[in-house]
Short mmCIF file of C-alpha atoms in Angstrom, two decimals:
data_model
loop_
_atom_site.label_atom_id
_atom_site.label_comp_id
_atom_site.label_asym_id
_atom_site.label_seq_id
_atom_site.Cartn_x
_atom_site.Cartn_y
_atom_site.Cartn_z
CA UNK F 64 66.42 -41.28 136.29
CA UNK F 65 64.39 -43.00 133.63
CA UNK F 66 63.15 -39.83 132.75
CA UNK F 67 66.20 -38.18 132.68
CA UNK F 68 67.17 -40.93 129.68
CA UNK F 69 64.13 -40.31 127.81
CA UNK F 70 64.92 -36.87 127.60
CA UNK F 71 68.19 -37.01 126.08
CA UNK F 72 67.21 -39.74 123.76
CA UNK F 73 64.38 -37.22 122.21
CA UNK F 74 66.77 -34.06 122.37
CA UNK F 75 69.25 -36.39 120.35
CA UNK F 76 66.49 -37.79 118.05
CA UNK F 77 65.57 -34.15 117.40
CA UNK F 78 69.30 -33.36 116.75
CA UNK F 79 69.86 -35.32 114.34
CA UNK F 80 68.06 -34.14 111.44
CA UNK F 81 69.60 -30.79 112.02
CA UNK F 82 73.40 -32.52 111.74
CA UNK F 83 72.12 -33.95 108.36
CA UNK F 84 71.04 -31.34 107.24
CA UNK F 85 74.21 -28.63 108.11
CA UNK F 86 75.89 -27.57 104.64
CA UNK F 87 79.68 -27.71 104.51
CA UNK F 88 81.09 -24.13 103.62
CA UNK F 89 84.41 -24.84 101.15
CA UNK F 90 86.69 -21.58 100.07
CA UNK F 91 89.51 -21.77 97.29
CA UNK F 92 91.42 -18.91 97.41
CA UNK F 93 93.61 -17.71 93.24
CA UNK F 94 96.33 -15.54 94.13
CA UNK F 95 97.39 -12.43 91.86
CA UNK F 96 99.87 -10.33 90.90
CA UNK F 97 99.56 -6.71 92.09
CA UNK F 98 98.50 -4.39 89.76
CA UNK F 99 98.24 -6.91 86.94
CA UNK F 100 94.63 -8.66 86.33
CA UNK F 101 96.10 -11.97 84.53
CA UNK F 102 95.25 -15.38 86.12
CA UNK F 103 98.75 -17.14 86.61
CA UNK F 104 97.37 -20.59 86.96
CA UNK F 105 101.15 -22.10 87.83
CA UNK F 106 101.97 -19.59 90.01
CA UNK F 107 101.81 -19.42 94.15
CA UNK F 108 99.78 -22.62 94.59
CA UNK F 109 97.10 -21.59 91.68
CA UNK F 110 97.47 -24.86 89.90
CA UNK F 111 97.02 -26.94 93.04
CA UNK F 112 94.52 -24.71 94.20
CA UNK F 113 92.21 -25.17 90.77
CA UNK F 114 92.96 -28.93 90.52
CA UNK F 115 90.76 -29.32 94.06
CA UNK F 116 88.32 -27.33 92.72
CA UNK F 117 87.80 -28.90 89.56
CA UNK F 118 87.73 -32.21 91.77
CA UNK F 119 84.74 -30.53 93.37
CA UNK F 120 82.97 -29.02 91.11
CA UNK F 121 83.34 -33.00 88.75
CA UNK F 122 81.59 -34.42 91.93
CA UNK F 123 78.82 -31.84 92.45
CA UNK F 124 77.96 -30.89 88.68
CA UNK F 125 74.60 -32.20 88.73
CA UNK F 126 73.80 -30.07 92.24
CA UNK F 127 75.32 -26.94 91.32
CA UNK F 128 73.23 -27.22 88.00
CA UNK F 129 70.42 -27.37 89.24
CA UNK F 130 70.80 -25.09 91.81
CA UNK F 131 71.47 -26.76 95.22
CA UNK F 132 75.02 -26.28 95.39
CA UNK F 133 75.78 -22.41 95.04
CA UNK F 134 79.18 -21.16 93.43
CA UNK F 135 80.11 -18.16 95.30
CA UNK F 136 82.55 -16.11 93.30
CA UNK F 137 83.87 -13.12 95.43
CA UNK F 138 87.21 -10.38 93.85
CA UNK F 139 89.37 -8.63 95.71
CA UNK F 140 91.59 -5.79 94.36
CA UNK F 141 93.38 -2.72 96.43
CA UNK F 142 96.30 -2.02 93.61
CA UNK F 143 94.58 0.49 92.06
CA UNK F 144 94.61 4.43 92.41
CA UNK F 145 90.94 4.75 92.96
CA UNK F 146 88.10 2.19 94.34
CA UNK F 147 86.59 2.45 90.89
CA UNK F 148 89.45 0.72 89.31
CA UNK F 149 90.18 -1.26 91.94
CA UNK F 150 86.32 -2.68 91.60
CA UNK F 151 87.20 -2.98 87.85
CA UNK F 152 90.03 -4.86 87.61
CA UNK F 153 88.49 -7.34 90.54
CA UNK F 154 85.25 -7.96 88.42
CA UNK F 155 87.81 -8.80 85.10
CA UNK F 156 89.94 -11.42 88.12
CA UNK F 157 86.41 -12.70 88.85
CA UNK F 158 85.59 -13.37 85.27
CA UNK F 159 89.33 -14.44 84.78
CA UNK F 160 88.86 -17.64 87.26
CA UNK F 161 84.75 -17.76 86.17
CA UNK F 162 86.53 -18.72 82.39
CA UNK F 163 88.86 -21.14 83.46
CA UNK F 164 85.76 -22.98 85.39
CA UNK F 165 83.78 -22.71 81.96
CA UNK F 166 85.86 -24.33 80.02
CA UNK F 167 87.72 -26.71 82.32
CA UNK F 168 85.12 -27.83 84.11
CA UNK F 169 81.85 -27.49 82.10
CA UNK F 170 80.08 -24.42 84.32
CA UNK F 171 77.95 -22.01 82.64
CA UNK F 172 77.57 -18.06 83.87
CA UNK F 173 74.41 -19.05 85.70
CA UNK F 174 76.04 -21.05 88.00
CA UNK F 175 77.98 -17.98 89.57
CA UNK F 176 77.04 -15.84 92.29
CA UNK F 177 79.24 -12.83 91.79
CA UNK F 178 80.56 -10.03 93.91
CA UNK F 179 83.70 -8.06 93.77
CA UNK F 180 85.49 -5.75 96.50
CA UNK F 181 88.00 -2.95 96.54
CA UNK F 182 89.77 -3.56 99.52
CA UNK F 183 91.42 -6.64 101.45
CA UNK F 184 94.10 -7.58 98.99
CA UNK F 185 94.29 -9.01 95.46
CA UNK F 186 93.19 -12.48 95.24
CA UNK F 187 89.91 -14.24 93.88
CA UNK F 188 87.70 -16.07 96.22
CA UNK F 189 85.31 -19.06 95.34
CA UNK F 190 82.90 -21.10 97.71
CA UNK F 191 80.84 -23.55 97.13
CA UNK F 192 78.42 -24.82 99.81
CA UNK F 193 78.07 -28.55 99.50
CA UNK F 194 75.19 -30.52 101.87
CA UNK F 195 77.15 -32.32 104.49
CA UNK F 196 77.80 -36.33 105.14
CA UNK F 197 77.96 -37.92 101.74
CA UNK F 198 77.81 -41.68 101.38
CA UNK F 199 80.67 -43.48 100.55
CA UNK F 200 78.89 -44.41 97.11
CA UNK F 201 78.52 -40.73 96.21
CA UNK F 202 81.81 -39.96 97.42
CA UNK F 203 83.21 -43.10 95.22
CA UNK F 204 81.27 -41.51 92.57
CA UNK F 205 82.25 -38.17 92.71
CA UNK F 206 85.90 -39.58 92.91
CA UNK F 207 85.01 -41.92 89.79
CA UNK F 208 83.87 -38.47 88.16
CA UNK F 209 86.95 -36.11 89.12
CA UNK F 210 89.11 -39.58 87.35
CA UNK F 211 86.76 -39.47 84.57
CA UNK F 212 87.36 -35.73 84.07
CA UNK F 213 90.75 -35.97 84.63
CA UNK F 214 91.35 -38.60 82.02
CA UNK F 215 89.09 -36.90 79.26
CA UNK F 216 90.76 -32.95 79.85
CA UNK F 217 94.49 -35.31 79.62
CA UNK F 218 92.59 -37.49 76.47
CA UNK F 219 91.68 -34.24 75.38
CA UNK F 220 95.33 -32.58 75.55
CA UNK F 221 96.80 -35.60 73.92
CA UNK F 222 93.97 -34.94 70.86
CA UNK F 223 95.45 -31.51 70.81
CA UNK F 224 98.94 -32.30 70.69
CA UNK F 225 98.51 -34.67 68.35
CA UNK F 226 96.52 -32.60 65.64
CA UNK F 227 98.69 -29.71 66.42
CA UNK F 228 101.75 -32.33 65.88
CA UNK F 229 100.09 -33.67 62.32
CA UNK F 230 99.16 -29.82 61.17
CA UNK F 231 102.82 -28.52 61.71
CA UNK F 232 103.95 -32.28 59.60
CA UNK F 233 101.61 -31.34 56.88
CA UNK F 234 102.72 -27.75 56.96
CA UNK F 235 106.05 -28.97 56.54
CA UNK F 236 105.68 -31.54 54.18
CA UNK F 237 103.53 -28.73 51.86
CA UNK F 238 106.43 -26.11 52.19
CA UNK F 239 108.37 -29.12 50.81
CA UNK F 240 106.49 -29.82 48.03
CA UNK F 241 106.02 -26.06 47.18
CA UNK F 242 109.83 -25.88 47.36
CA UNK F 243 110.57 -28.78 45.23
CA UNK F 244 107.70 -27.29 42.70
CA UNK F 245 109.28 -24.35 42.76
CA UNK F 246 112.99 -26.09 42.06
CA UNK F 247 111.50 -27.78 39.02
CA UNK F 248 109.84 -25.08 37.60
CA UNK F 249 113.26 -22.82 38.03
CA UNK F 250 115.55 -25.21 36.30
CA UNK F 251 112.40 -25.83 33.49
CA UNK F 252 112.89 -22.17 32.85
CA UNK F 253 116.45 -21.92 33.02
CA UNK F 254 116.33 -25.17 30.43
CA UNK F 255 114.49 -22.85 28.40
CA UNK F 256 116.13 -20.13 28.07
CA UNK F 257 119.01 -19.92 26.14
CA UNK F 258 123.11 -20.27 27.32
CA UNK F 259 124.18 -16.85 28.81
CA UNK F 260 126.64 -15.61 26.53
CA UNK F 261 128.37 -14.10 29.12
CA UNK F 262 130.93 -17.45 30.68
CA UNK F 263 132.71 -17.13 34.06
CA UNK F 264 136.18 -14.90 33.90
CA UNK F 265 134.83 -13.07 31.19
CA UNK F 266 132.13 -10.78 32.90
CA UNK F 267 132.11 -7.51 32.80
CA UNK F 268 133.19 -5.38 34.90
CA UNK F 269 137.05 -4.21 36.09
CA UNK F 270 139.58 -6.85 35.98
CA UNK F 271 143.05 -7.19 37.97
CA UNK F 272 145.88 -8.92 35.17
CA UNK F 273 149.22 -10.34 35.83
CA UNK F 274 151.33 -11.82 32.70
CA UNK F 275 153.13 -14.72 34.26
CA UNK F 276 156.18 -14.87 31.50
CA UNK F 277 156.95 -11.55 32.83
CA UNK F 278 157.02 -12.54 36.32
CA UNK F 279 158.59 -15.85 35.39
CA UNK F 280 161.97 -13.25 34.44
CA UNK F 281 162.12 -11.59 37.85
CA UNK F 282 159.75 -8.81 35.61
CA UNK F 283 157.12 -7.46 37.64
CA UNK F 284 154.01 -6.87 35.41
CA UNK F 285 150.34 -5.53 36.59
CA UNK F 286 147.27 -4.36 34.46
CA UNK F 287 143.60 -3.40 34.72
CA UNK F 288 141.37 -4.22 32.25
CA UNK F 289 137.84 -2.44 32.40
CA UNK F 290 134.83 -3.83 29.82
CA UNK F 291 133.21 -0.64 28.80
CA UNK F 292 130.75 -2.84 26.87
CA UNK F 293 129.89 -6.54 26.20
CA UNK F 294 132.31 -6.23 23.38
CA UNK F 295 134.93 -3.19 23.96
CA UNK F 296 137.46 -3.34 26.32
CA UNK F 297 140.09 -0.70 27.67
CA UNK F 298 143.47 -2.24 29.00
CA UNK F 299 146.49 -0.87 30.41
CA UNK F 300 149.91 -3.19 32.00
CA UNK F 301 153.00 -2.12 33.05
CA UNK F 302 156.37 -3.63 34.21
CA UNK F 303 158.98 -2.62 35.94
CA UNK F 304 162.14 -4.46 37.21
CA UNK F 305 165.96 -3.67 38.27
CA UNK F 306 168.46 -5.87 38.80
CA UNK F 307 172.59 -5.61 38.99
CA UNK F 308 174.81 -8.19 39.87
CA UNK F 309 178.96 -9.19 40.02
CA UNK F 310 179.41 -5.60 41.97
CA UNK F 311 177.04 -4.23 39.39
CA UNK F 312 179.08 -5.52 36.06
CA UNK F 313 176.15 -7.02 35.22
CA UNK F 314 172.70 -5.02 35.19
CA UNK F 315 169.13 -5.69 34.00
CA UNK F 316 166.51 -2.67 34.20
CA UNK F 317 163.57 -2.26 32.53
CA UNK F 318 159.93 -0.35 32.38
CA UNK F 319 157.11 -0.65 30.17
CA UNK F 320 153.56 0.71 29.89
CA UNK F 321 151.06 -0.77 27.23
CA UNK F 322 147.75 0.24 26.88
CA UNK F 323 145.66 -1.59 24.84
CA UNK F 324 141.63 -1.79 23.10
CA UNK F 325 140.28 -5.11 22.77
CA UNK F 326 137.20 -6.35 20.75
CA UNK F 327 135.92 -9.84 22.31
CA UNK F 328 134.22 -12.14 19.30
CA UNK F 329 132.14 -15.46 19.63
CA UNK F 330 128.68 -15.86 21.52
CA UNK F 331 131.29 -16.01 24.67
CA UNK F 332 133.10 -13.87 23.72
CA UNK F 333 136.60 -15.51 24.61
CA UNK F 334 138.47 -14.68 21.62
CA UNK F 335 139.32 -11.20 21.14
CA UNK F 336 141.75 -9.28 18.78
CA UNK F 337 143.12 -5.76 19.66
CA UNK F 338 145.57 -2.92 18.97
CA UNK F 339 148.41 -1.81 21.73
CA UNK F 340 150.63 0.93 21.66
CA UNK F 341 154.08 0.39 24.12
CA UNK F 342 156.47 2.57 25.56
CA UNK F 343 159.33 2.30 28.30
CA UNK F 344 163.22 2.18 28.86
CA UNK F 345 165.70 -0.37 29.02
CA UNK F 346 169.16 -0.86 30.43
CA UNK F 347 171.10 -4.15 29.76
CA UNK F 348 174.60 -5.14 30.51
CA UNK F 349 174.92 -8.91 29.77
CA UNK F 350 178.23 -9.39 28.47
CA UNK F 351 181.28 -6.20 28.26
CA UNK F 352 179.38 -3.68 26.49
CA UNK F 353 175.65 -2.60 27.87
CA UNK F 354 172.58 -0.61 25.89
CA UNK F 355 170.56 1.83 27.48
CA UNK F 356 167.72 3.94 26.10
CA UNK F 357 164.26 3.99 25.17
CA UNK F 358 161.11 1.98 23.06
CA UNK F 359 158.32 2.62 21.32
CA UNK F 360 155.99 0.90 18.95
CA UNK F 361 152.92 -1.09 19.22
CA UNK F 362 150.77 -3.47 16.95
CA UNK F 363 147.96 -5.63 16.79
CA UNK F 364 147.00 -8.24 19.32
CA UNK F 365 145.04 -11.37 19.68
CA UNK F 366 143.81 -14.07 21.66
CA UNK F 367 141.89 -16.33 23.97
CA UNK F 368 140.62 -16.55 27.65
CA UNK F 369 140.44 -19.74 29.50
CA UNK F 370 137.74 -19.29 32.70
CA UNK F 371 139.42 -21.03 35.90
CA UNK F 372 137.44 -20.54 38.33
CA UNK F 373 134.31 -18.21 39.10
CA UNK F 374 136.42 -14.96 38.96
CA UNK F 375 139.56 -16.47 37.63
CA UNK F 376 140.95 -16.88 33.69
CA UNK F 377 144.02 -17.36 32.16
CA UNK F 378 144.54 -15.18 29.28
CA UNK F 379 146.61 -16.56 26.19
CA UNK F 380 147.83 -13.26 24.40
CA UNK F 381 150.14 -12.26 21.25
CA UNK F 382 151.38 -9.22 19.42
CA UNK F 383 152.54 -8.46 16.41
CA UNK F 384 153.69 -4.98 15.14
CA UNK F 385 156.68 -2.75 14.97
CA UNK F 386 159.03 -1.69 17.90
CA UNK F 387 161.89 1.32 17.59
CA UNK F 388 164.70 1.51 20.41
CA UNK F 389 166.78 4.39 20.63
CA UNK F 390 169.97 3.03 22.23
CA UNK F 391 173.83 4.14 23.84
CA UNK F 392 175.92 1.27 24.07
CA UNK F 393 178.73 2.16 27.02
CA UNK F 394 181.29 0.00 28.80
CA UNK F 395 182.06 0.27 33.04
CA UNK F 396 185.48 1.01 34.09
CA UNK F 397 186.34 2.10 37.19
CA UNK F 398 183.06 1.87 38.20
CA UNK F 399 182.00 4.56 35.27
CA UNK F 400 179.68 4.05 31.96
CA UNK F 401 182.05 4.92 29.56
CA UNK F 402 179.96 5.97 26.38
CA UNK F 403 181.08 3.53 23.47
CA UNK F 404 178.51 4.74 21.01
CA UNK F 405 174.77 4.80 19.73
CA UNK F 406 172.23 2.63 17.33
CA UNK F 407 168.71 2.82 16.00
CA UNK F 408 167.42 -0.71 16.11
CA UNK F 409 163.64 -1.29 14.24
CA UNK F 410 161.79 -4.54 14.53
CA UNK F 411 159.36 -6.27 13.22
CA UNK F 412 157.57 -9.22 14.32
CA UNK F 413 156.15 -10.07 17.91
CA UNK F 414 155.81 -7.52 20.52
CA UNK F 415 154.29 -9.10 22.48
CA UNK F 416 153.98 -12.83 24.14
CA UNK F 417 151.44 -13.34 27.68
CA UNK F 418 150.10 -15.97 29.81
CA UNK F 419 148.29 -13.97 31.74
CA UNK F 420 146.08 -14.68 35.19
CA UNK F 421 143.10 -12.34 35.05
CA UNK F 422 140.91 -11.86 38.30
CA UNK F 423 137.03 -10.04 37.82
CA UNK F 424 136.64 -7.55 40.85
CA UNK F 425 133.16 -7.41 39.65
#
């Protein structure tokens, strides 16, 4: 029996050192999309998946740099026509994850053992074969070094953020100053130059007119006025109105077209003087006995534009000249113009009276 003990106690003692020395075998497997060779570290468990394997790789830097601990880098591909490709686009997976352990967790290419495989699926293996039974000291430390590392890639992040934050502030504050450089300079140079001699409502261009007065007496009146230079202008207006009242006893027609050249004086040219020529026909009947017939004449005009706004003027007008009217003076009975006779009337003095709201159509 005594024998029997002895026996097991040396195969155990002989045990032993084989248990210690048994190497644990650890896989992390990187998913990826089909047919696409870009390492989605977020997606299907990849982030989790790396975070562990950072862990390991903080706590077992020293080993796998010197050669002790092996990195076993194995890709998979079968989304591709051919085995060729499919070899290709598992070596650029494999060198996909291989970056993301050089930079995040301070590996160099000699560390890897490398193979890559056209069949199986499409996925990225890596193993790394770490001695078995650690102490609790190295596994404190390797936990102490996965914090560390932690704390320095987050330390490191924050740096990032932060420069990145102070670059874009800079940025900004330099497209500011370039802006409020460029602000200064602009109204410098428009300092500098002299007054445009060109004022709003008198721009050149084509011009819409209405005379007020003549819309003030139930007259309709429109007019264009086009600037053919900075000085010359061509003008025409016309009015029209017709009116009867008391079962048409009373009656109050009228038409008129003026056209008109204009030459615009002063450095803003707001004061102009001009020549018109009018025509039209008239029909009153104020009192018993009306006039009808016609009117011509014309004469010089002047005056003066007021801007209002940035397309909007008042224009201050008067004319002076000669007017003829051809005339039949008749009387209404029965609802008939009886004829009562003719004159020849010839004036002299103003033809012409306008306030008159301009608008610049450009």
């Amino acid at each position: 029996m005594s024998k029997k003990i002895l026996l097991f106690v040396l195969l155990l003692s002989a045990l032993v050192p084989v248990s210690a020395q048994e190497r644990s075998d650890t896989t992390y497997v990187f998913r990826f999309v089909p047919a696409e060779d870009m390492f989605y570290i977020p997606w299907n468990g990849n982030g989790a998946e790396l975070d562990r394997l950072l862990a390991c790789i903080a706590g077992n830097r020293s080993a796998i740099a010197d050669g002790t601990v092996p990195v076993l880098v194995d890709g998979y591909c079968t989304s591709q026509p051919s085995e060729a490709e499919n070899l290709a686009m598992a070596k650029t997976r494999s060198n996909r994850v291989k970056t993301e352990l050089i930079l995040r967790g301070g590996l160099t290419e000699a560390d890897f053992t490398t193979r890559n495989h056209a069949s199986d699926g499409n996925f990225v293996t890596v193993r790394i074969v770490i001695p078995a039974g650690p102490s609790e000291a190295e596994l404190e430390a390797q936990r102490r070094a996965a914090e560390q590392a932690e704390a320095e890639r987050l330390a490191a992040a924050k740096r990032a953020d932060e420069e990145r934050l102070a670059a874009e502030r800079a940025a900004g504050e330099r497209r500011k100053a370039e802006e409020a450089e460029k602000a200064r300079l602009a109204a410098e140079q428009q300092a500098a130059e002299p007054a445009s001699e060109e004022p709003e409502g008198c721009a050149m261009g084509l011009s819409l007119r209405a005379n007020l007065l003549r819309w003030a007496t139930l007259t309709p009146d429109l007019g264009l006025e086009w600037h053919i230079s900075d000085r010359w202008s061509l003008g025409v207006g016309g009015s029209w109105t017709s009116w009867s009242w008391n079962d048409k006893e009373r009656r109050y027609a009228l038409w008129e077209v003026a056209p008109e050249v204009r030459y615009y004086m002063g450095a803003q040219r707001r004061g102009y003087l001009g020549v018109m020529f009018k025509a039209g026909a008239f029909n009153y009947k104020f009192s018993e006995t009306g006039k009808q017939g016609d009117l011509v004449g014309g004469g010089l005009t002047g005056g003066y534009i007021l801007p209002v706004g940035k397309r909007l003027a008042l224009d201050f007008s008067l004319g002076l000249g000669y007017l003829n009217a051809d005339c039949e003076k008749y009387k209404v009975i029965d609802g008939v113009r009886v004829r009562q006779g003719s004159e020849t009337k010839d004036w002299w003095g103003p033809v012409h009276a306008g306030i008159t709201l301009r608008w610049n159509l450009f």
